[in-house]
Tab-separated table of C-alpha atoms in Angstrom:
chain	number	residue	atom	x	y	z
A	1	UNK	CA	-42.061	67.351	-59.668
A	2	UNK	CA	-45.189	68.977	-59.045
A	3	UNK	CA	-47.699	65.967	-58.954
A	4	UNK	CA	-51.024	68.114	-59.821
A	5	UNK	CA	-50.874	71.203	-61.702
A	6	UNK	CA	-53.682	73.673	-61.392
A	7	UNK	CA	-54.435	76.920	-63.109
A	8	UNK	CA	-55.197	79.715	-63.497
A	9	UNK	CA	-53.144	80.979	-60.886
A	10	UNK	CA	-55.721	83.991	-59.812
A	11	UNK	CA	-59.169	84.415	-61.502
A	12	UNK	CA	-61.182	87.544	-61.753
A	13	UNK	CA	-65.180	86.903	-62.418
A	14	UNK	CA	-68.192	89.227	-62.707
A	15	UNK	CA	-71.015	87.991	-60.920
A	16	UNK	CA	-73.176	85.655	-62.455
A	17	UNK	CA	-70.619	84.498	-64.347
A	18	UNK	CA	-69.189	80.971	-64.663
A	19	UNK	CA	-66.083	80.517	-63.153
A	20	UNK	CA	-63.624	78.035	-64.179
A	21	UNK	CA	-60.128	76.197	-62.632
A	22	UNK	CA	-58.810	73.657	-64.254
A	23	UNK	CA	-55.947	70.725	-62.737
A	24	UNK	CA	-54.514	68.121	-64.254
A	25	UNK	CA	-52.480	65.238	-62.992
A	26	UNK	CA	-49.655	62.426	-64.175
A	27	UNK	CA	-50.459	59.540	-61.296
A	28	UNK	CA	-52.626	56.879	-62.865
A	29	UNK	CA	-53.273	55.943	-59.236
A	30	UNK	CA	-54.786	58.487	-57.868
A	31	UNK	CA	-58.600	57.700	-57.754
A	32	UNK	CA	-59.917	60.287	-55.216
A	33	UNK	CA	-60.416	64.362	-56.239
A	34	UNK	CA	-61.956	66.690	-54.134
A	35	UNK	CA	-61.608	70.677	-54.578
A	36	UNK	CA	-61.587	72.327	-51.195
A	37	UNK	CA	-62.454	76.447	-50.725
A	38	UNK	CA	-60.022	78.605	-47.746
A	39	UNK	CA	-61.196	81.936	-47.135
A	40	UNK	CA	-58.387	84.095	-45.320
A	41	UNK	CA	-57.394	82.613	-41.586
A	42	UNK	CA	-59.391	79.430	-42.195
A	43	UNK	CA	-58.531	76.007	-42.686
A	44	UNK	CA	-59.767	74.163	-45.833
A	45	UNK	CA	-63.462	73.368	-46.203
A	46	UNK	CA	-64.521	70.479	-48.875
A	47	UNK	CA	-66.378	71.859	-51.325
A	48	UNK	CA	-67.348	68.607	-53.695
A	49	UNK	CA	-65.136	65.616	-54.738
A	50	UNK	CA	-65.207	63.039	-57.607
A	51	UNK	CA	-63.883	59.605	-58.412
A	52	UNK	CA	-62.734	58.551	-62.053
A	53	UNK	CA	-65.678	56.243	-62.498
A	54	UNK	CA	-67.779	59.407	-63.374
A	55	UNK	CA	-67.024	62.140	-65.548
A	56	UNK	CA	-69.060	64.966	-64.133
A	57	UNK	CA	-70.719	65.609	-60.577
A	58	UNK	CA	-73.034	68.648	-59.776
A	59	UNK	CA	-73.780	69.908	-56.305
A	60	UNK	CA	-75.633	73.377	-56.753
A	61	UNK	CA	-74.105	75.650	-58.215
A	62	UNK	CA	-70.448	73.995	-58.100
A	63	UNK	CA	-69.891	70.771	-61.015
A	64	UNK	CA	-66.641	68.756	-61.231
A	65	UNK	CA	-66.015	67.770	-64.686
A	66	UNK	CA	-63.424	64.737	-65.094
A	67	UNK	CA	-61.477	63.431	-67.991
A	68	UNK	CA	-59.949	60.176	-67.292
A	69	UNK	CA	-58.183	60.014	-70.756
A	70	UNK	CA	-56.806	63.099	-70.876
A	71	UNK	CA	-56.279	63.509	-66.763
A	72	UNK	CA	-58.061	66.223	-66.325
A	73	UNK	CA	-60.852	67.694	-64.124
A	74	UNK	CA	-62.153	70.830	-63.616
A	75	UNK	CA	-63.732	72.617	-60.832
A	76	UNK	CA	-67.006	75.059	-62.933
A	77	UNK	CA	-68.755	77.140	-60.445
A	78	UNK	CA	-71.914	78.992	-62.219
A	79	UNK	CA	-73.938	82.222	-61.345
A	80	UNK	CA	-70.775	83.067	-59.341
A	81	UNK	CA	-71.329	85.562	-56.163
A	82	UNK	CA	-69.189	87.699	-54.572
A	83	UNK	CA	-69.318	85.215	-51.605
A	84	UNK	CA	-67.465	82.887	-53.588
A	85	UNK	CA	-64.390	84.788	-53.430
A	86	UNK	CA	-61.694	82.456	-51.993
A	87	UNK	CA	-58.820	80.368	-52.636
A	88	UNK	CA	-59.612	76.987	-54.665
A	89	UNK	CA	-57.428	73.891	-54.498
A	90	UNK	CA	-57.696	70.886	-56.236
A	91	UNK	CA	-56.309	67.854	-54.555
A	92	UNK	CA	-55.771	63.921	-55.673
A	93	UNK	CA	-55.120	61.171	-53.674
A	94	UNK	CA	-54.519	57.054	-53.767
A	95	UNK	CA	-56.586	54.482	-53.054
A	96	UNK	CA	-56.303	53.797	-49.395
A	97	UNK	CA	-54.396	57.010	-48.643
A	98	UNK	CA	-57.599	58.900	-48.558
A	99	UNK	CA	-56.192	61.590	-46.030
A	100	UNK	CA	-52.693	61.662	-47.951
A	101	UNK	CA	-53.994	64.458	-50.479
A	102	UNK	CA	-51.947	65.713	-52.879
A	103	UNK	CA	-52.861	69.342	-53.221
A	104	UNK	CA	-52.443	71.967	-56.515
A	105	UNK	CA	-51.099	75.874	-55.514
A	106	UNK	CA	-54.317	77.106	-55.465
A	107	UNK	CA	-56.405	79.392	-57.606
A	108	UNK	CA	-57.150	82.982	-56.083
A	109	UNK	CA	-60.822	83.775	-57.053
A	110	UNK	CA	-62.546	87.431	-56.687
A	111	UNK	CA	-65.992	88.275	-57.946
A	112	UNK	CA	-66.888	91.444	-58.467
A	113	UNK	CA	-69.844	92.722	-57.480
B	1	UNK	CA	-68.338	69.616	-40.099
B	2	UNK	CA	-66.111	67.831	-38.308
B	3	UNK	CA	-65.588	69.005	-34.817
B	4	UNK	CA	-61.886	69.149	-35.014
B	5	UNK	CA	-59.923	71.708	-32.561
B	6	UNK	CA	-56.546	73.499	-32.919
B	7	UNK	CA	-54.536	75.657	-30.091
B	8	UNK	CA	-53.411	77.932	-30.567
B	9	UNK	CA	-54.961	79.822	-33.039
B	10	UNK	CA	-52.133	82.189	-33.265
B	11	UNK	CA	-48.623	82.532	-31.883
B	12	UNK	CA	-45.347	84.272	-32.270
B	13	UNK	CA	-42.424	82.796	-29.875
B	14	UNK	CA	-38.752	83.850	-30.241
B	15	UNK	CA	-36.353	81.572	-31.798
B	16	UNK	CA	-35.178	78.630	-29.628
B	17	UNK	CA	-37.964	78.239	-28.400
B	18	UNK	CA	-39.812	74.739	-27.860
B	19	UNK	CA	-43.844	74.727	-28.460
B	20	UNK	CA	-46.370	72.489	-29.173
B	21	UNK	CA	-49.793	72.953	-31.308
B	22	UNK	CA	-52.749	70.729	-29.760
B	23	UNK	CA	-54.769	69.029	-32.204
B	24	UNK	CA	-57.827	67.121	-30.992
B	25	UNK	CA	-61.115	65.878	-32.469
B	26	UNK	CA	-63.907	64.133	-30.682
B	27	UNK	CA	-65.637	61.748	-33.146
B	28	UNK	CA	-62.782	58.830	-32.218
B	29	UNK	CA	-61.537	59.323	-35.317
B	30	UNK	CA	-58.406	56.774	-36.034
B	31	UNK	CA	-56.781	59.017	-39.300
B	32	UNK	CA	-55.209	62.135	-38.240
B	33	UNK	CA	-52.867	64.371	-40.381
B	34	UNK	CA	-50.920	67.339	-40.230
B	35	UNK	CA	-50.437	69.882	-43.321
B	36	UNK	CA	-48.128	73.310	-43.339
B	37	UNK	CA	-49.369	75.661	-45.558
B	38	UNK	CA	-46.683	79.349	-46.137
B	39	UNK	CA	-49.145	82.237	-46.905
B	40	UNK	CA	-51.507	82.035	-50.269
B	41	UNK	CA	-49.458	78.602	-51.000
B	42	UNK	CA	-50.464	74.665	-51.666
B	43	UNK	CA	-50.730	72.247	-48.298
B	44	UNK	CA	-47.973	69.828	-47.634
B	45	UNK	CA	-48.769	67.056	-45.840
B	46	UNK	CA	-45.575	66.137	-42.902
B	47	UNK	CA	-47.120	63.932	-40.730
B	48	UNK	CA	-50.047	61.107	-40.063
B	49	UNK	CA	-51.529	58.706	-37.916
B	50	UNK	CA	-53.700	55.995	-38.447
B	51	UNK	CA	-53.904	55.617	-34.943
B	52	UNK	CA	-52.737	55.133	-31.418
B	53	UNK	CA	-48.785	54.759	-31.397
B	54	UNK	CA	-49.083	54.995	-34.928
B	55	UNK	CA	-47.197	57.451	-36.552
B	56	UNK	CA	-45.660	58.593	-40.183
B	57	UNK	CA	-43.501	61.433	-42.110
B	58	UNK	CA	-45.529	62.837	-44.656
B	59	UNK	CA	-44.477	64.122	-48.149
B	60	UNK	CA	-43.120	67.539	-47.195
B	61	UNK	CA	-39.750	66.842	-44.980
B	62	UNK	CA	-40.535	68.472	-41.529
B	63	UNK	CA	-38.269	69.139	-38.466
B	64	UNK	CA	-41.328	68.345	-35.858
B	65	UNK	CA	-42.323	65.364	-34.685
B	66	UNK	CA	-45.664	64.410	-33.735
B	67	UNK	CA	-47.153	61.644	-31.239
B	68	UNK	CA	-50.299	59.737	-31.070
B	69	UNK	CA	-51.077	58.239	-27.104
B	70	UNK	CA	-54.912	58.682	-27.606
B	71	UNK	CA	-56.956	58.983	-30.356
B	72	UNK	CA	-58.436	62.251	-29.812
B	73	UNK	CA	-55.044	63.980	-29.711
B	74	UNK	CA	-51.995	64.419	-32.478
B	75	UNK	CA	-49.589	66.891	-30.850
B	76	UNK	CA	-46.992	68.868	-33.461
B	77	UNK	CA	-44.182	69.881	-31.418
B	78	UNK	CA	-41.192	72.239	-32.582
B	79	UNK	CA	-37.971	71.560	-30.140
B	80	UNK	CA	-36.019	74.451	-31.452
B	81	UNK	CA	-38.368	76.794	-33.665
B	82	UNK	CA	-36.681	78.829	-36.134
B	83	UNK	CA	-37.647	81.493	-38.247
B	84	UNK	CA	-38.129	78.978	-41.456
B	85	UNK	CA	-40.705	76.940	-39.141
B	86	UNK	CA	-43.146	80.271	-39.543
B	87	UNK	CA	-45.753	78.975	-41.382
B	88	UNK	CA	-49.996	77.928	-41.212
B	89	UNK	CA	-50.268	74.844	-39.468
B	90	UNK	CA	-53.848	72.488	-40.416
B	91	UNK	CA	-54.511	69.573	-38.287
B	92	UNK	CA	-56.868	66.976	-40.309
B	93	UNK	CA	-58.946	63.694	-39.660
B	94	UNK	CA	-61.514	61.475	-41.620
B	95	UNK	CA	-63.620	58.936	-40.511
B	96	UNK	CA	-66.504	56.743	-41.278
B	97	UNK	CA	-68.492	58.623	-39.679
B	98	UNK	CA	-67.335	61.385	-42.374
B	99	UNK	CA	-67.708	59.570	-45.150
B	100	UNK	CA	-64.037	58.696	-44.759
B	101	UNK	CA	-63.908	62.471	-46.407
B	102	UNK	CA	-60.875	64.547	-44.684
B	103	UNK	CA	-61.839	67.561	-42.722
B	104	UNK	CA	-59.432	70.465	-41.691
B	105	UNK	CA	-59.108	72.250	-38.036
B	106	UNK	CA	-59.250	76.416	-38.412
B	107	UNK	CA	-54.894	76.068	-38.379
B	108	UNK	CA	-52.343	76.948	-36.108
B	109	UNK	CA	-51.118	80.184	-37.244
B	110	UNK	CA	-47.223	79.912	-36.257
B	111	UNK	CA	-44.439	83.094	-36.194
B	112	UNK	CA	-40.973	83.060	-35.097
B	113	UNK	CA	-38.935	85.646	-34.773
């Protein structure tokens, strides 16, 4: 049982568009999400992360939105650049198993020039 | 950043084979994880340590074990590698001193053959 779900699966966006990936969860007890960017032969880099008692957090261009009803949040990155082209995961985790992530498959993004 | 290092970087060793991947960080860091990751798929945590003799399985089932004598080094060692061990190894830590955020090593790219 896949624990977070994320889609879509690959994403193509022109630039300066808005790119969106969406995950969702079923663990009530997760209370930690952070969305991570890989480029090829790299190792994960943390990108921005959010806890359930906000529903949106913006750090330049990139915005989690999260929807603790419905549990949901999505990663929105806006006036994307071709530089952005890279594999997104979403991740979730419990409190006090901060480094225990639970990760999504991943969401292949390309912007084209 | 976290100054987090992984060796090697790359290696391809013949089946049977024994090897270990060197994971060390500098910051004194207690947590310490490791993740496998197959080509463009999600990361799997199979081991952690929360700190010097300290060690646990992870979510993923893993045939390596993994030991913990100081705290700026979490060897992954493979007795017997096989060709179903080939895979992206990430070494991982958090700390106060990182916000208690986890931060991923460049990976231990791993073939056998």
């Amino acid at each position: 049982q896949q624990q977070v779900k994320q889609s879509p699966q690959s994403l193509i966006v022109q630039k300066g568009g808005i790119s969106i990936i969406n995950c969702a969860y079923e663990n009530t007890a997760f209370d930690y999400f952070p969305w991570y960017q890989q480029f090829p032969g790299k190792g994960p880099a943390l990108l921005i992360a959010i806890r359930p008692d906000v529903s949106e957090k913006k750090e330049g261009r990139f915005t989690i939105s999260f929807n603790k009803s419905a549990k949901q949040f999505s990663l929105h990155i806006m006036d994307s650049q071709p530089g952005d082209s890279a594999t997104y995961f979403c991740a979730a985790s419990r409190a006090g198993s901060q480094g225990n992530l639970i990760f999504g498959k991943g969401t292949k993004l390309s912007v084209k020039p | 950043e976290a100054d987090i290092y992984q060796t090697p970087r790359y290696l391809v060793i013949g089946t049977g084979k024994k090897i270990t991947l060197e994971c060390s960080q500098t910051m004194g860091h207690d947590k310490m994880y490791w993740y496998q990751q197959d080509p463009g798929m999600e990361l799997h945590l199979i081991h952690y340590s929360y700190g010097v003799n300290s060690t646990e399985k992870g979510d993923l089932s893993s045939e390596s074990t993994v030991s913990r004598i100081r705290t700026e080094h979490f060897p992954l060692t493979l007795e017997s590698a096989r060709p179903s061990h080939t895979s992206q190894y990430l070494c991982a830590t958090t700390g106060w001193t990182l916000g208690n955020t986890i931060y991923f090593g460049e990976g231990s790219w791993l073939t056998v053959v």
